[in-house]
Each structure stands twice: as C-alpha cells, then as structure tokens.
PDB file of C-alpha atoms in Angstrom:
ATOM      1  CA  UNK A 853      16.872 -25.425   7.551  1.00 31.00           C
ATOM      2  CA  UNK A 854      14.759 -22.420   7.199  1.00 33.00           C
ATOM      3  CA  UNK A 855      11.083 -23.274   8.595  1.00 34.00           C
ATOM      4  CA  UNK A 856       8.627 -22.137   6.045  1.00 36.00           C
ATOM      5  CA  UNK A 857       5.856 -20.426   8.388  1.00 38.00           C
ATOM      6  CA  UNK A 858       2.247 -19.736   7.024  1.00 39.00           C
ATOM      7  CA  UNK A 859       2.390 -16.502   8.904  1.00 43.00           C
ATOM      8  CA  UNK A 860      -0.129 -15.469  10.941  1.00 45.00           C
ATOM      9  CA  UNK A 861      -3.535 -15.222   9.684  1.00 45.00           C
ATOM     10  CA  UNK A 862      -5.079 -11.390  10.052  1.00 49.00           C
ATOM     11  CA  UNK A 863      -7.117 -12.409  13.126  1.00 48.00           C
ATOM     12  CA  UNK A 864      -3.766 -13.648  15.312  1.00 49.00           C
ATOM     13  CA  UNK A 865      -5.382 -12.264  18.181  1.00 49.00           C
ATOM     14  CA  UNK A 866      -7.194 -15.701  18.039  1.00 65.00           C
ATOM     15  CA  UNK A 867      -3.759 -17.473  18.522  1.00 71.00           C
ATOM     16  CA  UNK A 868      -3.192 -18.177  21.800  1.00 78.00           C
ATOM     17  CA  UNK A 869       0.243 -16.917  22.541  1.00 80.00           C
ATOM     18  CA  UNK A 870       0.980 -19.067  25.856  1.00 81.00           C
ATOM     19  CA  UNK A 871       1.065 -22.014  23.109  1.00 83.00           C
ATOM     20  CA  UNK A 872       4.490 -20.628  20.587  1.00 84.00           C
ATOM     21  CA  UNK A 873       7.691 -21.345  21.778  1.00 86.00           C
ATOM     22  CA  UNK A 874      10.432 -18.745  21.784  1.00 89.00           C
ATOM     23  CA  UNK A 875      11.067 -18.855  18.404  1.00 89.00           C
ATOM     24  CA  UNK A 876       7.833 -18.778  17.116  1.00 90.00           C
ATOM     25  CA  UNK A 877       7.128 -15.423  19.026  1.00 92.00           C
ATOM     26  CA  UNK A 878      10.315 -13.811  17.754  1.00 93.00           C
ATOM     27  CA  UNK A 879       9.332 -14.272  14.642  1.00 93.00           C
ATOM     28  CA  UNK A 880       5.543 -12.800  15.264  1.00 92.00           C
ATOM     29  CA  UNK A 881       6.860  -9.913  16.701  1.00 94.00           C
ATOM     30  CA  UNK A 882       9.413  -9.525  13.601  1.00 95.00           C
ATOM     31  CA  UNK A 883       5.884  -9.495  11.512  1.00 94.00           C
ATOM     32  CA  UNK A 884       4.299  -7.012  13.972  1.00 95.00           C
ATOM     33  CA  UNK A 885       7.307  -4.562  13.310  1.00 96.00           C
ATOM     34  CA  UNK A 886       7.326  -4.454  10.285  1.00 96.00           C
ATOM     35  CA  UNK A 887       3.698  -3.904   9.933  1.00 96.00           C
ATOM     36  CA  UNK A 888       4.430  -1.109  12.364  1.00 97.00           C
ATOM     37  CA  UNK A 889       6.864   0.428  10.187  1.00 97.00           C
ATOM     38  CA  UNK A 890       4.190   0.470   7.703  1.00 95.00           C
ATOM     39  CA  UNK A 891       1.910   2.262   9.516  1.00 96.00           C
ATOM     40  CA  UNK A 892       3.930   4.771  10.459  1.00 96.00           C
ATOM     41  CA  UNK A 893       5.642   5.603   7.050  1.00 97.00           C
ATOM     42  CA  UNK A 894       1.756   5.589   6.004  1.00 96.00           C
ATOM     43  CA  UNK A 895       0.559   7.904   8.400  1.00 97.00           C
ATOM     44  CA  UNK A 896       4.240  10.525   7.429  1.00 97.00           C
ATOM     45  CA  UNK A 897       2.488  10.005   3.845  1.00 96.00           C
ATOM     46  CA  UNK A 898      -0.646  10.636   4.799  1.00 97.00           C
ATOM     47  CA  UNK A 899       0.363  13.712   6.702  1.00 97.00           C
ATOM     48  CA  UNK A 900       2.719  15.221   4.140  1.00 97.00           C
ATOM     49  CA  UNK A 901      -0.526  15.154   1.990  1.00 96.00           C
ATOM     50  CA  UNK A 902      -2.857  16.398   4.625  1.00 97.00           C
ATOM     51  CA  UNK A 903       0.007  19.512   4.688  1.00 97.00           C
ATOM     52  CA  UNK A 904      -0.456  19.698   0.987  1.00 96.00           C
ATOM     53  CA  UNK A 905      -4.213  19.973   1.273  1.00 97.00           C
ATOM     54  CA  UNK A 906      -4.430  22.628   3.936  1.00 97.00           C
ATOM     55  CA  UNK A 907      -1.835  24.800   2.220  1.00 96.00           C
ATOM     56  CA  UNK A 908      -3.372  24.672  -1.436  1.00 96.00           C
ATOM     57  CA  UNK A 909      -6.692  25.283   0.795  1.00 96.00           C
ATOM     58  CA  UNK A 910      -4.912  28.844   2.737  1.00 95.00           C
ATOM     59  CA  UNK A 911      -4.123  29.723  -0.824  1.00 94.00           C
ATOM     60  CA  UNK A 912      -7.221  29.598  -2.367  1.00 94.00           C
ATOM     61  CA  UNK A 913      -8.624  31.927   0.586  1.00 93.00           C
ATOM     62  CA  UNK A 914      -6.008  34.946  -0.303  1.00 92.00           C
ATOM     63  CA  UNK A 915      -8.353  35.219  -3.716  1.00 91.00           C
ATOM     64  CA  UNK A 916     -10.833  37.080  -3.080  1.00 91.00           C
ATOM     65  CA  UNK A 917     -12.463  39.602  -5.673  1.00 91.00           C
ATOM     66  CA  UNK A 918     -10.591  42.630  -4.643  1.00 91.00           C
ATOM     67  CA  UNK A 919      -6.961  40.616  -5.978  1.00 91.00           C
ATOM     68  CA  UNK A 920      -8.463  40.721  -9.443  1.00 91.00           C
ATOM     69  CA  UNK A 921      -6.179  42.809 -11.860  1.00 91.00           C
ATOM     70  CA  UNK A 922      -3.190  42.805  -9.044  1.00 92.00           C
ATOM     71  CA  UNK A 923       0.279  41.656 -10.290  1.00 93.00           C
ATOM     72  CA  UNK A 924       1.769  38.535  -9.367  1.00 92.00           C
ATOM     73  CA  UNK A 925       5.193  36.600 -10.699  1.00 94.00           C
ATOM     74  CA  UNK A 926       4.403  33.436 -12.046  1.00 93.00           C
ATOM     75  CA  UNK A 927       7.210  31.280 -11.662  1.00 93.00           C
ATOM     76  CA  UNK A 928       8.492  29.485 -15.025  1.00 93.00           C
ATOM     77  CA  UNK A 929      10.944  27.705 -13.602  1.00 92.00           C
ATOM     78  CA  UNK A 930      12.358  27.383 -10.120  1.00 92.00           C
ATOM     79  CA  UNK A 931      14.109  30.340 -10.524  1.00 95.00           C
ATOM     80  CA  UNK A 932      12.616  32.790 -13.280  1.00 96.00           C
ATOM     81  CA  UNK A 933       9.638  34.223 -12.255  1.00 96.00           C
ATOM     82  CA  UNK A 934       7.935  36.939 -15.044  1.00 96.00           C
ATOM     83  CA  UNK A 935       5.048  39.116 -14.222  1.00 95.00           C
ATOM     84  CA  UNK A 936       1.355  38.347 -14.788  1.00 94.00           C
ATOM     85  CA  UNK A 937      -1.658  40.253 -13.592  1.00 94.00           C
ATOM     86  CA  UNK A 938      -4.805  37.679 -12.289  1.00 92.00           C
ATOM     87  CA  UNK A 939      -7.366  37.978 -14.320  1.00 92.00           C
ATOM     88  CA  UNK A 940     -10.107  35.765 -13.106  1.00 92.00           C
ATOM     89  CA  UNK A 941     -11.034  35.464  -9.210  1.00 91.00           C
ATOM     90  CA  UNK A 942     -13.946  34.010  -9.710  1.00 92.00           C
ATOM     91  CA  UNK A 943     -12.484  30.704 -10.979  1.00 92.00           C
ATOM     92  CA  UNK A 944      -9.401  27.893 -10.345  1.00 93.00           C
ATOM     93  CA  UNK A 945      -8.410  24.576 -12.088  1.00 94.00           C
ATOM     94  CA  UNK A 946      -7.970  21.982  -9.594  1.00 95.00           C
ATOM     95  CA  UNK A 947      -5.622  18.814  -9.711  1.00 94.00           C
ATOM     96  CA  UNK A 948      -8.370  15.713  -8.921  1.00 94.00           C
ATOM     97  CA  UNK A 949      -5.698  12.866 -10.009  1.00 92.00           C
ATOM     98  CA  UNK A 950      -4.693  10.985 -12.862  1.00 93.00           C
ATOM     99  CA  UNK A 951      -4.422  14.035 -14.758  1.00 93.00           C
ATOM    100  CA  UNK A 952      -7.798  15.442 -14.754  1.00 95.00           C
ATOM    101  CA  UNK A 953      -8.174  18.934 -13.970  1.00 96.00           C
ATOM    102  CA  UNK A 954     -11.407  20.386 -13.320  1.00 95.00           C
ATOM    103  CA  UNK A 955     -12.700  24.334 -13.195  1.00 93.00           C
ATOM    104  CA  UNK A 956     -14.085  25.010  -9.924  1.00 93.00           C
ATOM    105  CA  UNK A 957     -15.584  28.484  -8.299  1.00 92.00           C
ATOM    106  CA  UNK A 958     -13.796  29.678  -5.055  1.00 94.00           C
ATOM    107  CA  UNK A 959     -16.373  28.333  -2.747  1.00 93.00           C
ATOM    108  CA  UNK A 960     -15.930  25.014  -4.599  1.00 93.00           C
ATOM    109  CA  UNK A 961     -12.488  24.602  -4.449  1.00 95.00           C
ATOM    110  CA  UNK A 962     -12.344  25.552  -0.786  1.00 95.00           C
ATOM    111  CA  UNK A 963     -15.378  22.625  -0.198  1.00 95.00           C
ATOM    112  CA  UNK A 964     -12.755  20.319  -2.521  1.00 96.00           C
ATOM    113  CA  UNK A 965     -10.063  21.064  -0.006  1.00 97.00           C
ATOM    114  CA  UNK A 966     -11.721  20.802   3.054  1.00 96.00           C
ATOM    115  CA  UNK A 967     -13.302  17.405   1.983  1.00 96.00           C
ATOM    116  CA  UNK A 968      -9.820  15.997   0.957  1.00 96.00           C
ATOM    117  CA  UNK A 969      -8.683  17.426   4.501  1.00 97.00           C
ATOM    118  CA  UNK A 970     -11.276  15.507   6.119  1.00 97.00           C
ATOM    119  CA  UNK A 971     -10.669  12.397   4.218  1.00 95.00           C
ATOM    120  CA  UNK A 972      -6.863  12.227   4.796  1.00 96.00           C
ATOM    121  CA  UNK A 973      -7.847  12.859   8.550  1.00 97.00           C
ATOM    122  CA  UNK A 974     -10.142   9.894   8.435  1.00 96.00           C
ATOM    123  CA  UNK A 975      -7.275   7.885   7.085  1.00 95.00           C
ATOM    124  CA  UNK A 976      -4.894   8.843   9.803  1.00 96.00           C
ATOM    125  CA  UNK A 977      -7.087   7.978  12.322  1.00 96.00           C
ATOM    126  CA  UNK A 978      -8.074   4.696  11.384  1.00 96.00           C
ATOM    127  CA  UNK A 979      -4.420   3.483  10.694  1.00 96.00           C
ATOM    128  CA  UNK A 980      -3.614   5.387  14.113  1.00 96.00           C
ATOM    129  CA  UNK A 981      -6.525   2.641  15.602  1.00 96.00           C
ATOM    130  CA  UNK A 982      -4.929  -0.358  14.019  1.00 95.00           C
ATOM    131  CA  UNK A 983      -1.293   0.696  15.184  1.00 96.00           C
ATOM    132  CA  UNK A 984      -2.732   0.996  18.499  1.00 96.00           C
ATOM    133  CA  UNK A 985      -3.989  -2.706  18.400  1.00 94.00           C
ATOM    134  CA  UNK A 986      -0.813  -4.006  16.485  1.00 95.00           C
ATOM    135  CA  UNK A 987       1.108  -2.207  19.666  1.00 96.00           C
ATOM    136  CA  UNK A 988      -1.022  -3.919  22.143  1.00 94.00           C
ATOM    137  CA  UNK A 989      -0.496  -7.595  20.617  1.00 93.00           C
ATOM    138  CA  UNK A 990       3.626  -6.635  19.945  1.00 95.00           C
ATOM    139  CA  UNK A 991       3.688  -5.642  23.719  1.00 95.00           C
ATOM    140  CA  UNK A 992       1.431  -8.918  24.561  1.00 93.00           C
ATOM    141  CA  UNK A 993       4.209 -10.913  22.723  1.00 93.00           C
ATOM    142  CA  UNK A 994       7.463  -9.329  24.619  1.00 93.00           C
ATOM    143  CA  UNK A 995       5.856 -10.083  27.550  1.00 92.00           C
ATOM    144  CA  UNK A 996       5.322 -13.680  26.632  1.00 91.00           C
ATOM    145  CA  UNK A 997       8.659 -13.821  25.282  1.00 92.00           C
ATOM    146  CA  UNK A 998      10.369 -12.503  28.501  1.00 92.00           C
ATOM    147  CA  UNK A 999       8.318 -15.147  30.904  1.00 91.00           C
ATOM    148  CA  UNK A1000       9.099 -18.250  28.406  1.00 91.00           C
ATOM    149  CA  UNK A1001      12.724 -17.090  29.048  1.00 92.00           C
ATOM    150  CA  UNK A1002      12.401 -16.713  32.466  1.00 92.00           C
ATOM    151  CA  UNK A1003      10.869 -19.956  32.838  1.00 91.00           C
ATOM    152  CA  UNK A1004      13.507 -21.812  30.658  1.00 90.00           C
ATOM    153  CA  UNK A1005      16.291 -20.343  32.595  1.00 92.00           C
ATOM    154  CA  UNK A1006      14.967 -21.665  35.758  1.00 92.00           C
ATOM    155  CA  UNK A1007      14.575 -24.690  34.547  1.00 91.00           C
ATOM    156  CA  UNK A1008      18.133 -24.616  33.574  1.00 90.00           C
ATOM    157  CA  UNK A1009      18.874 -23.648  37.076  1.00 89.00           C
ATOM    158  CA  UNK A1010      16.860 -26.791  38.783  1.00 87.00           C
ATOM    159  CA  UNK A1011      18.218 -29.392  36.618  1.00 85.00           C
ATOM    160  CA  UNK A1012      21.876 -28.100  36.709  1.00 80.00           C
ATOM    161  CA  UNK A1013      21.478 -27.563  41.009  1.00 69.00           C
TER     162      UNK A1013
ATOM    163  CA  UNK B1049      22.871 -41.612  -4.575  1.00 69.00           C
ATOM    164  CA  UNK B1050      23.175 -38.641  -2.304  1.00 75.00           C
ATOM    165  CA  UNK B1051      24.099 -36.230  -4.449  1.00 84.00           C
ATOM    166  CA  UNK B1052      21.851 -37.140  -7.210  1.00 84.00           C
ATOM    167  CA  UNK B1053      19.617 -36.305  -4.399  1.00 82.00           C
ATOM    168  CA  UNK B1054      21.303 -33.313  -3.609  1.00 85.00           C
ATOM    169  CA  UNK B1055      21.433 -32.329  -7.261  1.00 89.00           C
ATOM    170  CA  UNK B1056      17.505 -32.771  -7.028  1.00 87.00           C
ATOM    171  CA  UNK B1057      17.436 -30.709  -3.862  1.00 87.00           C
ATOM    172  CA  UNK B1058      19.565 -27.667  -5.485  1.00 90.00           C
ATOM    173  CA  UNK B1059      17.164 -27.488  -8.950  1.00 91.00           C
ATOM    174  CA  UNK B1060      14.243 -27.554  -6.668  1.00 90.00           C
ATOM    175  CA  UNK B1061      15.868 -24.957  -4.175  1.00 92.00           C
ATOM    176  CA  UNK B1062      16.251 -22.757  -7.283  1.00 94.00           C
ATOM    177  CA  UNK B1063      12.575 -23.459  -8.639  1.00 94.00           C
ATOM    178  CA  UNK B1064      11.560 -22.347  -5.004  1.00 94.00           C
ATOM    179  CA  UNK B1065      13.525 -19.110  -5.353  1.00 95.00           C
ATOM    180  CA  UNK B1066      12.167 -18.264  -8.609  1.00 96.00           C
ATOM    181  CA  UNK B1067       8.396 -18.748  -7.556  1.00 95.00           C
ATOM    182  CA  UNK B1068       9.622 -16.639  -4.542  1.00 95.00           C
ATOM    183  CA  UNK B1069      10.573 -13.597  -6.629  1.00 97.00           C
ATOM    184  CA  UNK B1070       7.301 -13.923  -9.439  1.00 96.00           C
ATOM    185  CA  UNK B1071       4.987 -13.913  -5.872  1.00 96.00           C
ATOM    186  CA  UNK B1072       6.918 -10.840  -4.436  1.00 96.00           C
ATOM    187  CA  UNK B1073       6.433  -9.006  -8.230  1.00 97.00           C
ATOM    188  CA  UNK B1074       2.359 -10.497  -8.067  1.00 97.00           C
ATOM    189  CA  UNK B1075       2.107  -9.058  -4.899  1.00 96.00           C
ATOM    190  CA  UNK B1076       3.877  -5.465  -5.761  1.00 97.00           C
ATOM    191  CA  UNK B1077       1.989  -5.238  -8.910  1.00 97.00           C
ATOM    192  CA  UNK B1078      -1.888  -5.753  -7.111  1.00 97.00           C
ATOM    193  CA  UNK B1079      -0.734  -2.745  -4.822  1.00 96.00           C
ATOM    194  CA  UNK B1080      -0.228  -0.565  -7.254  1.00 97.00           C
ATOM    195  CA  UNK B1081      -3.405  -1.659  -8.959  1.00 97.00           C
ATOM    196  CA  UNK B1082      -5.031  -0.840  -5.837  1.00 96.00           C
ATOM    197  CA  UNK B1083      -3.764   2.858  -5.222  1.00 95.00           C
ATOM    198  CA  UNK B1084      -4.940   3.334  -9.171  1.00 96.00           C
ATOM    199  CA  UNK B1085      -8.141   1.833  -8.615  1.00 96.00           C
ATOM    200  CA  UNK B1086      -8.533   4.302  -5.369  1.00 94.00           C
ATOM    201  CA  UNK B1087      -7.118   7.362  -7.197  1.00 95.00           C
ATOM    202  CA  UNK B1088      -9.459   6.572 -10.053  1.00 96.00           C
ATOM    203  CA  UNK B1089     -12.577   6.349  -7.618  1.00 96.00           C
ATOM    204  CA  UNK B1090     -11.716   9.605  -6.281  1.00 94.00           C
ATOM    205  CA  UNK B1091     -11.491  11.613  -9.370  1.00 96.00           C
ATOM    206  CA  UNK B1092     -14.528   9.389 -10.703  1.00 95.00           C
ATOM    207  CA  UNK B1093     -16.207  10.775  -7.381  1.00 94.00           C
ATOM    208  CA  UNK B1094     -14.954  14.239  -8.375  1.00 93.00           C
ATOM    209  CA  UNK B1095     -16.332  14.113 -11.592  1.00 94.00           C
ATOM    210  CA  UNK B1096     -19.854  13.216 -10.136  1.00 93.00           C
ATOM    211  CA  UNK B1097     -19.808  15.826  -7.983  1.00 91.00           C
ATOM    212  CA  UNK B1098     -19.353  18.966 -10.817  1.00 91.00           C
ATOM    213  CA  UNK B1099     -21.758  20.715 -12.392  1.00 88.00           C
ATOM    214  CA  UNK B1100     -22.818  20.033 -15.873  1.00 86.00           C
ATOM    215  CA  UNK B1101     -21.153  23.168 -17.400  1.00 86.00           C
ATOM    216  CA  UNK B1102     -18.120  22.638 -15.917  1.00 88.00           C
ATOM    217  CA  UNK B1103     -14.704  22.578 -17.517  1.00 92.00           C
ATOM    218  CA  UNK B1104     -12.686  19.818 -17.629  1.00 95.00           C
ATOM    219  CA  UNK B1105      -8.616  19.636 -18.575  1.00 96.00           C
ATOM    220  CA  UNK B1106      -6.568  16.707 -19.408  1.00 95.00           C
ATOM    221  CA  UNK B1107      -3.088  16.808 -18.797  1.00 95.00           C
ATOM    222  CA  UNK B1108      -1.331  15.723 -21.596  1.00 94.00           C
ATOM    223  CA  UNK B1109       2.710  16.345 -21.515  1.00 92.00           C
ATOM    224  CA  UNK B1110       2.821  19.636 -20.062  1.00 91.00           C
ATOM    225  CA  UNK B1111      -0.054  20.591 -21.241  1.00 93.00           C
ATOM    226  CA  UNK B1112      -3.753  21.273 -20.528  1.00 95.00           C
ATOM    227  CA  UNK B1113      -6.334  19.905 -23.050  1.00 95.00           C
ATOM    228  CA  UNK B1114      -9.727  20.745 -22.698  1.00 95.00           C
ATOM    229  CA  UNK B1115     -12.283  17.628 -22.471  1.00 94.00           C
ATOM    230  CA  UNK B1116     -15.900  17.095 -22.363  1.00 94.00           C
ATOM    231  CA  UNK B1117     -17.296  16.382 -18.963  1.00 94.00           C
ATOM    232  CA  UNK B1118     -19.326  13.098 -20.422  1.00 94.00           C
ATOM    233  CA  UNK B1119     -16.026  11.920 -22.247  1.00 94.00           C
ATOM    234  CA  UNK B1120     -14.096  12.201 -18.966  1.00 95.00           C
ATOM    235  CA  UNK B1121     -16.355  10.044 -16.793  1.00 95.00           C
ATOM    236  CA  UNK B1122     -16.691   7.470 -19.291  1.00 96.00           C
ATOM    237  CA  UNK B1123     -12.904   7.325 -19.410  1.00 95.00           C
ATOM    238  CA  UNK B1124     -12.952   6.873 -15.796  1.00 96.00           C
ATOM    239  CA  UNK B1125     -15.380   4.767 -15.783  1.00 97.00           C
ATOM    240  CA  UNK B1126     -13.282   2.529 -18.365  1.00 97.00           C
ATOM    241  CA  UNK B1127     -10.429   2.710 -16.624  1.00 97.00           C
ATOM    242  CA  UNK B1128     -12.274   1.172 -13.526  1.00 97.00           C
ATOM    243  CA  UNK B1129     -13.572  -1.339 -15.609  1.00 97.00           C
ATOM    244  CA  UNK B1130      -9.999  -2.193 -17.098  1.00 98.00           C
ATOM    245  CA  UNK B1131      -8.126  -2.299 -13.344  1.00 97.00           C
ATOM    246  CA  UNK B1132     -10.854  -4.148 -11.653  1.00 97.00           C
ATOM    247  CA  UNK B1133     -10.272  -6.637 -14.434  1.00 98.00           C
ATOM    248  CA  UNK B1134      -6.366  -6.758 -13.680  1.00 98.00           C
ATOM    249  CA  UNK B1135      -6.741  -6.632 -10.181  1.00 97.00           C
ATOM    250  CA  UNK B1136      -8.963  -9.864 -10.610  1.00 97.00           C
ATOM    251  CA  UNK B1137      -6.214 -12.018 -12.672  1.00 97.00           C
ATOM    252  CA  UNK B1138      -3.219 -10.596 -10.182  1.00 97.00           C
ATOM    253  CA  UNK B1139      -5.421 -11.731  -7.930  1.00 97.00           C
ATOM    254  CA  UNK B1140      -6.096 -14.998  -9.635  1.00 97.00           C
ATOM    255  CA  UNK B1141      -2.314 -15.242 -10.557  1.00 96.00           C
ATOM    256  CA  UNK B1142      -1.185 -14.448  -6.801  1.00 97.00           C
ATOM    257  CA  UNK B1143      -3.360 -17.477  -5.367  1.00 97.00           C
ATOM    258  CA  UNK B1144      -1.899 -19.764  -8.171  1.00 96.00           C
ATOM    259  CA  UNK B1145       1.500 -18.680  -7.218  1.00 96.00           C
ATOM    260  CA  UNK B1146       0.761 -19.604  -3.811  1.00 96.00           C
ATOM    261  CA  UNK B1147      -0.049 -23.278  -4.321  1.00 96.00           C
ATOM    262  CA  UNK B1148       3.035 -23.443  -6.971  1.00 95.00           C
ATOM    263  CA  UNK B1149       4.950 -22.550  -3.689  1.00 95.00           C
ATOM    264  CA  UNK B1150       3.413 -24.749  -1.606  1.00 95.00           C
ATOM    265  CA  UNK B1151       3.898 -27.776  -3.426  1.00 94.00           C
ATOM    266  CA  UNK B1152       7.425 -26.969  -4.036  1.00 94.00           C
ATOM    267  CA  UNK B1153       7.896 -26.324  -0.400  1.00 93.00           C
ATOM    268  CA  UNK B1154       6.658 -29.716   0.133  1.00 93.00           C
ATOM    269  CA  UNK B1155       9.225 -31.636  -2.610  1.00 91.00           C
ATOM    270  CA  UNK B1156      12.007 -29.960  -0.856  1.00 90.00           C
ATOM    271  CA  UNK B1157      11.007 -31.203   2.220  1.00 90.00           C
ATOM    272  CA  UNK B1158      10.563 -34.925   0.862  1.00 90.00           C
ATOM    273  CA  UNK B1159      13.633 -34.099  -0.801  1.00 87.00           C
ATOM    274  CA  UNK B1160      15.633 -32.990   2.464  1.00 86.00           C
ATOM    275  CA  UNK B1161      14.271 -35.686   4.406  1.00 88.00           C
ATOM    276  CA  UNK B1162      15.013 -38.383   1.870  1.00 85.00           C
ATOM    277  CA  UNK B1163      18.401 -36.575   2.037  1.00 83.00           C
ATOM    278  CA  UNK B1164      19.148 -36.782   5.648  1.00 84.00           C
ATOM    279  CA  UNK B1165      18.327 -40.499   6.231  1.00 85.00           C
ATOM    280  CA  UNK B1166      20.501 -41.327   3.139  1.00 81.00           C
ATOM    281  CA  UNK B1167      23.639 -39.434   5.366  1.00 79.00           C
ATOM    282  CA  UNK B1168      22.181 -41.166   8.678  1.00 82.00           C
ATOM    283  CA  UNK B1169      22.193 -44.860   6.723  1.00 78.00           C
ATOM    284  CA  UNK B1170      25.969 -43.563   4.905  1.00 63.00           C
TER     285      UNK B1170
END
C-alpha cells in the first residue's frame, strides 16, 4: 500500500532527522533531489538569459554615431540577408516582454541591459544560496541514512550471534 | 461482501486518481500565472521608468503597432489586475483540491482496512 506522506513542510530543517526511519529518509532525500534538479535547470535558464542580456548589451555598444549611414545586411530570414544602410544611431526599440516594445536612446538601452544583467545575477545567486542549504540538509540525510543502516545491521549481527 | 468492498475500493481508487491529475493541472496552471504576473511587473516597471515622449510598439503578429504610452500602462496595469484575480481562485481551487484529496485518502483507507479484516475473518 502506497503511504500517502504530507511531505515535508518548507521549514524541514525543524524535523529532527534522528526520529525517520529508513524509509522515511529515502523518501526526503528523493524530495531534496528533485528540488535540486530544479535549481539547477533554473539557474542553466537563468544563465542562458543572463548570456542573452550581455550580448544584446555588446551590441548596442558597436552603435555609436560614427556607424550612422554604414551598410549592414539585415537578415530576412535565416538565410537571405539584403542590404540596408542604419539610419538612426541615436535610437533602438527594445523587447521589455509580453510584446511591448519601447524606443530607448543608446545610453538607455545600455542602463536597460545592465539592470536586467544585474537582476538575473541577483536571481542566480539567491537560488545558488538555497541549493547550498538544500545540499547541506540532502548530505545531513545520507549521513543519517548510512548510520540507521549501520545500526540495523549490527543489530542483525547481535541477535543472529 | 469483499468484493462489494473491493468494488468500493476500485471507484474510490479511481476518484483518488482523478483528483490527483485536476491538483497536478491546478498546480501547473498557478505557475504559469506566476511567471505572467512577474513578466507583467517587469514591463509594468519598464513602462514607469520611460520618459513621457517615448515610443511605445505593440507586437501584434509580426508586426509593430505603435501605442500610446498611457494606453500601455493601463493595459498592464489590467492585466495585473486580471492575473492577480486568477492566481487568487487557482489558489482558492488548489486548497479545495487538497481537502477533496484528503478526504478521499481517508475513505480508501477505511475502505482498505475494512477490506483486510474482512480477508483476516474469511
């Protein structure tokens, strides 16, 4: 029969561990896991757009006023490129989400960038933090689980010798 | 006698299962609420931030619209208003879903105990 577990409320560091059987910790350290795996396929996320940011914020730094009227190829598709010349230096449209775009001055858009850098940073670090803690309580647990088998196998031994 | 209990057992295994899979869909649905809700803040944040004169696109299809600063933020604003809302009955729906699993979890276990002495006594 399947036991149907509360889970662990978010402040199991209050659970005294020395108290779950075997089972019971197995199952913790499932939980911890997978809220591992979170973490780290948030933090690859959070990186991949942290990349995003500081690339779209390089780019913004090659216009200066002296590119104005130069030649670039715009590219239609993934393939076909056709030539354009840039017109306005002084000026780029920015993706802010859900589908607003907003006109921003150089300076601006290099401020936009460097704030969304700093945010995504913030982010990373304060998951890092948590992952940390979560490691700390998942190592807490294997240790746990290693002594409770320790002691049951000695047990074993006395009653069988 | 024991299998009408077991028939009982089986409907209320599948009622169980059901309530599982409505929880799990509850549950997906208030996290994407929640990455809206923070991708709306930002751009609502954004938004705050410009200056008055400054131009605003939509994207609509593959297309850039031009839009009025003022119209934008109340938009935002609106849509805010309107996920807040939703989070709130997810919310409200999640909690429901909860006890609806609860009490299910406990007929099952009347139901599998009632079962087992029934074999015990046959």
């Amino acid at each position: 029969m399947a036991t149907v577990s509360s889970g662990p409320a978010p402040g199991m560091h209050q659970i005294d561990l020395s108290k779950l059987n075997i089972h019971q910790l197995a199952k913790l350290k499932q939980q911890l896991d997978q809220e591992l795996n979170v973490f780290q396929d948030s933090l690859q996320t959070l990186k991949m757009a942290q990349g995003k940011f500081v690339e779209s914020g390089e780019s913004v730094e090659k216009i200066t006023p002296a590119t104005k009227g130069k030649t670039v190829l715009v590219p239609l598709t993934g393939s076909m490129y056709v030539p354009g010349t840039i017109a306005d230096t002084d000026n780029v449209i920015i993706d802010i989400g859900t589908g607003y775009y907003a006109q921003k001055d150089i300076e601006g858009a290099k401020d936009y960038f460097k704030r969304k850098v700093d945010f995504v940073t913030e982010q990373m670090e304060k998951i890092q933090v948590l992952g940390i803690e979560k490691s700390k309580v998942r190592e807490a647990i294997c240790m746990m689980m290693d002594m409770k088998v320790q002691a049951q196998a000695q047990a074993q031994k006395a009653s069988t010798s | 006698m024991a299998e009408e209990f077991q028939k009982k057992w089986q409907k209320e295994f599948e009622i169980f299962n059901n309530l599982k899979k409505e929880y799990h869909k509850a549950v997906a649905q208030k996290q994407q609420l929640d990455s809206q809700l923070n991708e709306n803040k930002a751009v609502k944040e954004e938004l705050s931030l410009l200056k008055k004169d400054a131009e605003v696109y939509k994207l609509i299809g593959p297309v850039l619209v031009k839009q009025d600063l003022e119209e934008a933020k109340q938009n935002v604003a609106k849509r805010l208003e309107y996920i807040s809302k939703e989070i709130k009955r997810t919310d409200g729906n999640i909690s429901a879903l909860e006890n609806k699993q609860e009490a299910v979890t406990e007929n099952l276990n009347k139901l599998k105990s009632n079962l087992d002495s029934l074999k015990i006594a046959g």
